[in-house]
Amino acid sequence: MTRTTTTRSSRRRQRAIALAAFLGFGTVLWIGPANPVSGSAGAAKPATSFRCGPNDDHRTALPLSTGRGTATSGTTVTPCLSGVLSEFSVERGTGDADVATVTNITKVSNDPISITTADGSTISGLYHIAFSNFDVAPDEKTEIKSIKGTSSSVPYTFTLKPDGADAPVVGDGEDVVTDKVVTGDSVVTIDLSSIDLAGLDLPIGPIGAVACALVGGTPGGTLGMDCTVTFAQLRGDLVTLFNGAGVTKFDLKSVDLKFYYLVTHDADGGPAPGTALRFPDTTIAVTP
Amino acid sequence: MTGQPTDREIEGRTPDHGAAELRQGTRWGRAGLLALASFGVLGWIVGQAASGALAVQLNVDSQSSPAAFSTTLLEGPDIAFGAAAGSVDGSTTPVLRAGVSDATLNGFCLSQTQSLGVLGDITVKVTAGDDSGKADITANYATFDLTTIRAAGEGVVLGGWNQIGVASTDVTTIDQNGAPYPNPLDAPTTGYGEGWFGIDSDQGAVHNIKGRLYSAQVIGNITLPHLKVNLFHASKTGDAAPCDAAGETPED
């Protein structure tokens, strides 16, 4: 019979190692005294607190749309903008189906605007637009993704991507207006086939092409009924442009918005009622 | 004449001497009990804080690799997401930082699995709440540093004012002394937040979350019912499964 102290020592060391491993586990859970904080900030309109610029003077003033024409609601928001250019896209559907609906798209500013970003830079040649009651159909490919302008010292990509769920991605809920600051080459394709164009006083010519010309777009698809229009070209408010056709809703074939800023609210410039944005079955990620 | 050999003596015998069964290696049970005891004490402390009498800050730091995290529902009257610079193993890395004021959660699960050599893969798992459908975990404020989150089913639901594209420094969640607390996500302030993308919402709910997180802070009067801390061998399933299991990892 042989007793080996070496074996006992080895086991003690193994236990110590194992215990140290447990206690020094990758996940460390600890508690301590807290800084006193209260609950929600809340606000009648987006509250601002951070000093954006030496005299808080790097903010962009944006008067909120009513969702109709160039009229504004009387409320102006003043965000401190990240300067990150993001893309909100709804890809063209399979079988050429409509991918989204909207009750109005309006160009709030007929002329290009400029914004100021957090570090005081100016970005020009942009357009202030508004969507009303925008809904994406189920199972359509939608994504919000940062494409330019993220931190230069710690670059990253931000993505928010629904995986094509059963429930629609609600861009705007009922009576919700979404103001956006977009690039001039941002584009939507409107399905003119769902509009009673016969009620319009159109010039003589292929009906799709002449109707598309009303909004400043380029016709395509069957009989020119797919009207693709950039926001630099858009001639104004869709409901006004198609006045006489009794349109209450526009069907869209695709959406590709490159935007610096988006804000949801109601037509009176107050907080949006109910659900303003819903992204079902969605992955949000920040990746290097 | 010697008496019956003690356990120590039996342990000392080598097979060459026809010894009784030789037990070598770590006494897993004892080391595990000590570890469980340490977590148990921690759980008791947190349990005391859960009475709401103390303002506490509960911190989770998972530096070696992201921990798995899940909850059925995270909601609050002020919620924000933003890109921020996190610190992981001493290196700066971009993270998705989420902040929720007056946070309520329906159930909570946090786990991490590590390989411990001969012991194999071990999972530490922290759970709270009872997944009863009620938001039974509350705190004044909660922030999470995440690599990614997946919100299944209803997913992400935002109401009221929602702004996308603000600087992460400019979001508002909690207030202090009656005014919005500036830069609650503690986002980088170089250029006043230039280049750090944020989403700011008045009202938010995120459903059926599974994510990978580097750190979490839960601050204020915390309620953490049914808090448990457990260690499992990773080969076990059921209650021992990691928090983002069932095939619905954020990467899927």
PDB file of C-alpha atoms in Angstrom, chain A residues 71-260:
ATOM      1  CA  ALA A  71     -48.627  72.563 -44.272  1.00  0.00           C
ATOM      2  CA  THR A  72     -46.873  72.188 -40.954  1.00  0.00           C
ATOM      3  CA  SER A  73     -48.456  71.344 -37.631  1.00  0.00           C
ATOM      4  CA  GLY A  74     -46.996  74.141 -35.538  1.00  0.00           C
ATOM      5  CA  THR A  75     -44.631  71.798 -33.698  1.00  0.00           C
ATOM      6  CA  THR A  76     -40.914  71.942 -34.434  1.00  0.00           C
ATOM      7  CA  VAL A  77     -38.496  69.274 -33.257  1.00  0.00           C
ATOM      8  CA  THR A  78     -34.801  69.980 -32.719  1.00  0.00           C
ATOM      9  CA  PRO A  79     -32.880  66.705 -32.716  1.00  0.00           C
ATOM     10  CA  CYS A  80     -29.142  66.356 -32.342  1.00  0.00           C
ATOM     11  CA  LEU A  81     -28.476  64.279 -35.451  1.00  0.00           C
ATOM     12  CA  SER A  82     -25.937  61.475 -35.595  1.00  0.00           C
ATOM     13  CA  GLY A  83     -25.033  62.245 -39.202  1.00  0.00           C
ATOM     14  CA  VAL A  84     -25.322  58.529 -39.992  1.00  0.00           C
ATOM     15  CA  LEU A  85     -26.982  57.869 -43.334  1.00  0.00           C
ATOM     16  CA  SER A  86     -29.304  54.870 -43.084  1.00  0.00           C
ATOM     17  CA  GLU A  87     -31.387  53.022 -45.608  1.00  0.00           C
ATOM     18  CA  PHE A  88     -34.957  51.884 -45.093  1.00  0.00           C
ATOM     19  CA  SER A  89     -35.874  49.520 -47.862  1.00  0.00           C
ATOM     20  CA  VAL A  90     -38.794  47.317 -48.815  1.00  0.00           C
ATOM     21  CA  GLU A  91     -37.722  45.138 -51.699  1.00  0.00           C
ATOM     22  CA  ARG A  92     -39.830  44.534 -54.751  1.00  0.00           C
ATOM     23  CA  GLY A  93     -42.176  41.635 -54.018  1.00  0.00           C
ATOM     24  CA  THR A  94     -42.231  38.226 -55.602  1.00  0.00           C
ATOM     25  CA  GLY A  95     -44.715  37.937 -58.437  1.00  0.00           C
ATOM     26  CA  ASP A  96     -44.671  41.715 -58.667  1.00  0.00           C
ATOM     27  CA  ALA A  97     -47.115  42.019 -55.785  1.00  0.00           C
ATOM     28  CA  ASP A  98     -47.568  45.288 -53.944  1.00  0.00           C
ATOM     29  CA  VAL A  99     -45.346  45.464 -50.860  1.00  0.00           C
ATOM     30  CA  ALA A 100     -46.802  48.359 -48.881  1.00  0.00           C
ATOM     31  CA  THR A 101     -49.601  50.897 -48.666  1.00  0.00           C
ATOM     32  CA  VAL A 102     -49.671  54.554 -47.696  1.00  0.00           C
ATOM     33  CA  THR A 103     -52.514  57.054 -47.499  1.00  0.00           C
ATOM     34  CA  ASN A 104     -50.309  59.924 -48.607  1.00  0.00           C
ATOM     35  CA  ILE A 105     -46.759  60.871 -49.462  1.00  0.00           C
ATOM     36  CA  THR A 106     -45.964  64.538 -49.399  1.00  0.00           C
ATOM     37  CA  LYS A 107     -42.966  66.684 -50.094  1.00  0.00           C
ATOM     38  CA  VAL A 108     -42.981  69.089 -47.174  1.00  0.00           C
ATOM     39  CA  SER A 109     -40.187  71.161 -48.656  1.00  0.00           C
ATOM     40  CA  ASN A 110     -40.334  71.701 -52.407  1.00  0.00           C
ATOM     41  CA  ASP A 111     -36.753  72.882 -52.378  1.00  0.00           C
ATOM     42  CA  PRO A 112     -33.780  70.983 -50.939  1.00  0.00           C
ATOM     43  CA  ILE A 113     -32.932  71.554 -47.276  1.00  0.00           C
ATOM     44  CA  SER A 114     -29.788  71.299 -45.177  1.00  0.00           C
ATOM     45  CA  ILE A 115     -29.268  69.705 -41.795  1.00  0.00           C
ATOM     46  CA  THR A 116     -26.697  70.255 -39.070  1.00  0.00           C
ATOM     47  CA  THR A 117     -25.227  67.169 -37.451  1.00  0.00           C
ATOM     48  CA  ALA A 118     -23.873  66.688 -33.941  1.00  0.00           C
ATOM     49  CA  ASP A 119     -20.337  67.871 -34.675  1.00  0.00           C
ATOM     50  CA  GLY A 120     -21.596  70.977 -36.462  1.00  0.00           C
ATOM     51  CA  SER A 121     -21.216  69.649 -40.013  1.00  0.00           C
ATOM     52  CA  THR A 122     -23.762  70.620 -42.658  1.00  0.00           C
ATOM     53  CA  ILE A 123     -25.313  68.187 -45.101  1.00  0.00           C
ATOM     54  CA  SER A 124     -27.214  69.753 -47.988  1.00  0.00           C
ATOM     55  CA  GLY A 125     -29.339  68.660 -50.932  1.00  0.00           C
ATOM     56  CA  LEU A 126     -31.823  66.731 -48.790  1.00  0.00           C
ATOM     57  CA  TYR A 127     -35.609  66.672 -48.802  1.00  0.00           C
ATOM     58  CA  HIS A 128     -38.167  66.859 -46.016  1.00  0.00           C
ATOM     59  CA  ILE A 129     -40.941  64.388 -46.813  1.00  0.00           C
ATOM     60  CA  ALA A 130     -43.809  62.796 -44.906  1.00  0.00           C
ATOM     61  CA  PHE A 131     -45.645  59.482 -45.150  1.00  0.00           C
ATOM     62  CA  SER A 132     -49.105  58.996 -43.679  1.00  0.00           C
ATOM     63  CA  ASN A 133     -50.314  55.637 -42.411  1.00  0.00           C
ATOM     64  CA  PHE A 134     -47.584  53.556 -44.021  1.00  0.00           C
ATOM     65  CA  ASP A 135     -47.938  49.772 -43.708  1.00  0.00           C
ATOM     66  CA  VAL A 136     -45.678  47.075 -45.099  1.00  0.00           C
ATOM     67  CA  ALA A 137     -47.391  43.871 -46.212  1.00  0.00           C
ATOM     68  CA  PRO A 138     -46.588  40.580 -44.501  1.00  0.00           C
ATOM     69  CA  ASP A 139     -43.602  38.534 -45.655  1.00  0.00           C
ATOM     70  CA  GLU A 140     -41.924  41.406 -47.451  1.00  0.00           C
ATOM     71  CA  LYS A 141     -38.203  41.965 -47.135  1.00  0.00           C
ATOM     72  CA  THR A 142     -37.644  45.056 -45.039  1.00  0.00           C
ATOM     73  CA  GLU A 143     -34.523  46.438 -43.448  1.00  0.00           C
ATOM     74  CA  ILE A 144     -33.122  49.506 -41.767  1.00  0.00           C
ATOM     75  CA  LYS A 145     -29.364  49.609 -42.091  1.00  0.00           C
ATOM     76  CA  SER A 146     -26.680  52.200 -41.533  1.00  0.00           C
ATOM     77  CA  ILE A 147     -24.750  52.706 -44.774  1.00  0.00           C
ATOM     78  CA  LYS A 148     -22.477  55.682 -44.217  1.00  0.00           C
ATOM     79  CA  GLY A 149     -21.171  58.023 -41.586  1.00  0.00           C
ATOM     80  CA  THR A 150     -20.778  55.775 -38.563  1.00  0.00           C
ATOM     81  CA  SER A 151     -18.026  56.473 -36.031  1.00  0.00           C
ATOM     82  CA  SER A 152     -14.650  56.720 -37.721  1.00  0.00           C
ATOM     83  CA  SER A 153     -12.763  55.606 -34.614  1.00  0.00           C
ATOM     84  CA  VAL A 154     -14.957  52.561 -33.888  1.00  0.00           C
ATOM     85  CA  PRO A 155     -16.708  51.798 -37.185  1.00  0.00           C
ATOM     86  CA  TYR A 156     -19.827  49.640 -37.079  1.00  0.00           C
ATOM     87  CA  THR A 157     -22.964  48.678 -38.964  1.00  0.00           C
ATOM     88  CA  PHE A 158     -26.390  49.027 -37.345  1.00  0.00           C
ATOM     89  CA  THR A 159     -29.140  46.781 -38.695  1.00  0.00           C
ATOM     90  CA  LEU A 160     -32.783  46.331 -37.794  1.00  0.00           C
ATOM     91  CA  LYS A 161     -34.205  43.527 -39.887  1.00  0.00           C
ATOM     92  CA  PRO A 162     -37.553  41.792 -39.682  1.00  0.00           C
ATOM     93  CA  ASP A 163     -37.346  38.332 -41.184  1.00  0.00           C
ATOM     94  CA  GLY A 164     -40.568  38.616 -43.171  1.00  0.00           C
ATOM     95  CA  ALA A 165     -43.153  37.917 -40.537  1.00  0.00           C
ATOM     96  CA  ASP A 166     -46.812  37.032 -40.713  1.00  0.00           C
ATOM     97  CA  ALA A 167     -47.819  40.356 -39.257  1.00  0.00           C
ATOM     98  CA  PRO A 168     -47.098  43.519 -41.199  1.00  0.00           C
ATOM     99  CA  VAL A 169     -44.306  45.845 -40.322  1.00  0.00           C
ATOM    100  CA  VAL A 170     -46.262  48.905 -39.387  1.00  0.00           C
ATOM    101  CA  GLY A 171     -44.372  51.970 -40.433  1.00  0.00           C
ATOM    102  CA  ASP A 172     -47.065  54.282 -39.207  1.00  0.00           C
ATOM    103  CA  GLY A 173     -50.124  53.288 -37.246  1.00  0.00           C
ATOM    104  CA  GLU A 174     -53.538  54.810 -37.748  1.00  0.00           C
ATOM    105  CA  ASP A 175     -53.378  58.593 -38.040  1.00  0.00           C
ATOM    106  CA  VAL A 176     -49.632  58.536 -37.703  1.00  0.00           C
ATOM    107  CA  VAL A 177     -47.415  60.779 -39.774  1.00  0.00           C
ATOM    108  CA  THR A 178     -43.738  60.053 -40.276  1.00  0.00           C
ATOM    109  CA  ASP A 179     -41.522  62.943 -41.215  1.00  0.00           C
ATOM    110  CA  LYS A 180     -38.226  62.009 -42.803  1.00  0.00           C
ATOM    111  CA  VAL A 181     -35.131  63.788 -44.066  1.00  0.00           C
ATOM    112  CA  VAL A 182     -34.044  61.867 -47.160  1.00  0.00           C
ATOM    113  CA  THR A 183     -31.608  62.092 -50.029  1.00  0.00           C
ATOM    114  CA  GLY A 184     -32.891  63.267 -53.396  1.00  0.00           C
ATOM    115  CA  ASP A 185     -32.283  59.873 -54.989  1.00  0.00           C
ATOM    116  CA  SER A 186     -34.485  58.066 -52.473  1.00  0.00           C
ATOM    117  CA  VAL A 187     -37.236  56.423 -54.471  1.00  0.00           C
ATOM    118  CA  VAL A 188     -40.651  54.778 -54.303  1.00  0.00           C
ATOM    119  CA  THR A 189     -42.508  52.880 -56.999  1.00  0.00           C
ATOM    120  CA  ILE A 190     -46.256  53.549 -57.005  1.00  0.00           C
ATOM    121  CA  ASP A 191     -48.711  51.033 -58.423  1.00  0.00           C
ATOM    122  CA  LEU A 192     -50.975  53.181 -60.573  1.00  0.00           C
ATOM    123  CA  SER A 193     -53.175  50.228 -61.541  1.00  0.00           C
ATOM    124  CA  SER A 194     -55.047  50.510 -58.233  1.00  0.00           C
ATOM    125  CA  ILE A 195     -56.026  54.139 -58.931  1.00  0.00           C
ATOM    126  CA  ASP A 196     -59.145  55.144 -60.877  1.00  0.00           C
ATOM    127  CA  LEU A 197     -57.228  57.211 -63.387  1.00  0.00           C
ATOM    128  CA  ALA A 198     -60.324  57.733 -65.515  1.00  0.00           C
ATOM    129  CA  GLY A 199     -61.472  60.328 -62.986  1.00  0.00           C
ATOM    130  CA  LEU A 200     -58.428  62.482 -63.681  1.00  0.00           C
ATOM    131  CA  ASP A 201     -58.217  65.137 -66.375  1.00  0.00           C
ATOM    132  CA  LEU A 202     -55.176  63.629 -68.039  1.00  0.00           C
ATOM    133  CA  PRO A 203     -53.558  64.670 -71.308  1.00  0.00           C
ATOM    134  CA  ILE A 204     -53.915  62.338 -74.236  1.00  0.00           C
ATOM    135  CA  GLY A 205     -51.370  59.552 -74.213  1.00  0.00           C
ATOM    136  CA  PRO A 206     -50.619  56.203 -72.642  1.00  0.00           C
ATOM    137  CA  ILE A 207     -52.543  56.462 -69.410  1.00  0.00           C
ATOM    138  CA  GLY A 208     -49.839  55.059 -67.172  1.00  0.00           C
ATOM    139  CA  ALA A 209     -47.201  57.352 -68.609  1.00  0.00           C
ATOM    140  CA  VAL A 210     -49.298  60.522 -68.385  1.00  0.00           C
ATOM    141  CA  ALA A 211     -50.462  59.684 -64.877  1.00  0.00           C
ATOM    142  CA  CYS A 212     -46.885  59.022 -63.788  1.00  0.00           C
ATOM    143  CA  ALA A 213     -45.829  62.341 -65.278  1.00  0.00           C
ATOM    144  CA  LEU A 214     -48.267  64.040 -62.867  1.00  0.00           C
ATOM    145  CA  VAL A 215     -46.035  63.080 -59.942  1.00  0.00           C
ATOM    146  CA  GLY A 216     -42.760  63.589 -61.775  1.00  0.00           C
ATOM    147  CA  GLY A 217     -41.979  59.901 -62.086  1.00  0.00           C
ATOM    148  CA  THR A 218     -40.785  57.449 -64.713  1.00  0.00           C
ATOM    149  CA  PRO A 219     -43.297  54.838 -65.944  1.00  0.00           C
ATOM    150  CA  GLY A 220     -42.464  51.175 -66.139  1.00  0.00           C
ATOM    151  CA  GLY A 221     -43.974  47.756 -65.856  1.00  0.00           C
ATOM    152  CA  THR A 222     -47.158  46.669 -67.584  1.00  0.00           C
ATOM    153  CA  LEU A 223     -48.736  49.551 -69.498  1.00  0.00           C
ATOM    154  CA  GLY A 224     -46.460  51.909 -67.661  1.00  0.00           C
ATOM    155  CA  MET A 225     -48.436  51.437 -64.473  1.00  0.00           C
ATOM    156  CA  ASP A 226     -45.378  51.150 -62.209  1.00  0.00           C
ATOM    157  CA  CYS A 227     -44.466  54.762 -61.511  1.00  0.00           C
ATOM    158  CA  THR A 228     -40.972  55.156 -60.070  1.00  0.00           C
ATOM    159  CA  VAL A 229     -40.294  58.584 -58.601  1.00  0.00           C
ATOM    160  CA  THR A 230     -37.340  60.011 -56.704  1.00  0.00           C
ATOM    161  CA  PHE A 231     -37.969  62.553 -54.014  1.00  0.00           C
ATOM    162  CA  ALA A 232     -35.971  65.116 -55.918  1.00  0.00           C
ATOM    163  CA  GLN A 233     -38.497  64.668 -58.773  1.00  0.00           C
ATOM    164  CA  LEU A 234     -41.694  64.307 -56.743  1.00  0.00           C
ATOM    165  CA  ARG A 235     -43.980  67.181 -57.571  1.00  0.00           C
ATOM    166  CA  GLY A 236     -45.791  67.446 -54.276  1.00  0.00           C
ATOM    167  CA  ASP A 237     -48.555  65.723 -52.363  1.00  0.00           C
ATOM    168  CA  LEU A 238     -49.881  62.490 -53.919  1.00  0.00           C
ATOM    169  CA  VAL A 239     -53.441  63.019 -52.692  1.00  0.00           C
ATOM    170  CA  THR A 240     -53.485  66.511 -54.176  1.00  0.00           C
ATOM    171  CA  LEU A 241     -51.827  65.406 -57.422  1.00  0.00           C
ATOM    172  CA  PHE A 242     -54.390  62.634 -57.882  1.00  0.00           C
ATOM    173  CA  ASN A 243     -57.291  64.734 -56.665  1.00  0.00           C
ATOM    174  CA  GLY A 244     -60.348  63.699 -58.618  1.00  0.00           C
ATOM    175  CA  ALA A 245     -59.477  60.023 -58.561  1.00  0.00           C
ATOM    176  CA  GLY A 246     -60.933  59.591 -55.101  1.00  0.00           C
ATOM    177  CA  VAL A 247     -57.757  57.897 -53.873  1.00  0.00           C
ATOM    178  CA  THR A 248     -57.707  56.991 -50.187  1.00  0.00           C
ATOM    179  CA  LYS A 249     -54.691  54.708 -50.337  1.00  0.00           C
ATOM    180  CA  PHE A 250     -51.694  54.192 -52.611  1.00  0.00           C
ATOM    181  CA  ASP A 251     -50.131  50.805 -53.214  1.00  0.00           C
ATOM    182  CA  LEU A 252     -46.370  50.670 -53.490  1.00  0.00           C
ATOM    183  CA  LYS A 253     -44.216  48.254 -55.446  1.00  0.00           C
ATOM    184  CA  SER A 254     -40.986  49.082 -53.639  1.00  0.00           C
ATOM    185  CA  VAL A 255     -39.481  51.609 -51.232  1.00  0.00           C
ATOM    186  CA  ASP A 256     -35.863  52.677 -50.944  1.00  0.00           C
ATOM    187  CA  LEU A 257     -35.273  55.613 -48.614  1.00  0.00           C
ATOM    188  CA  LYS A 258     -31.841  56.863 -47.666  1.00  0.00           C
ATOM    189  CA  PHE A 259     -32.510  58.955 -44.593  1.00  0.00           C
ATOM    190  CA  TYR A 260     -30.728  60.892 -41.896  1.00  0.00           C
TER     191      TYR A 260
END
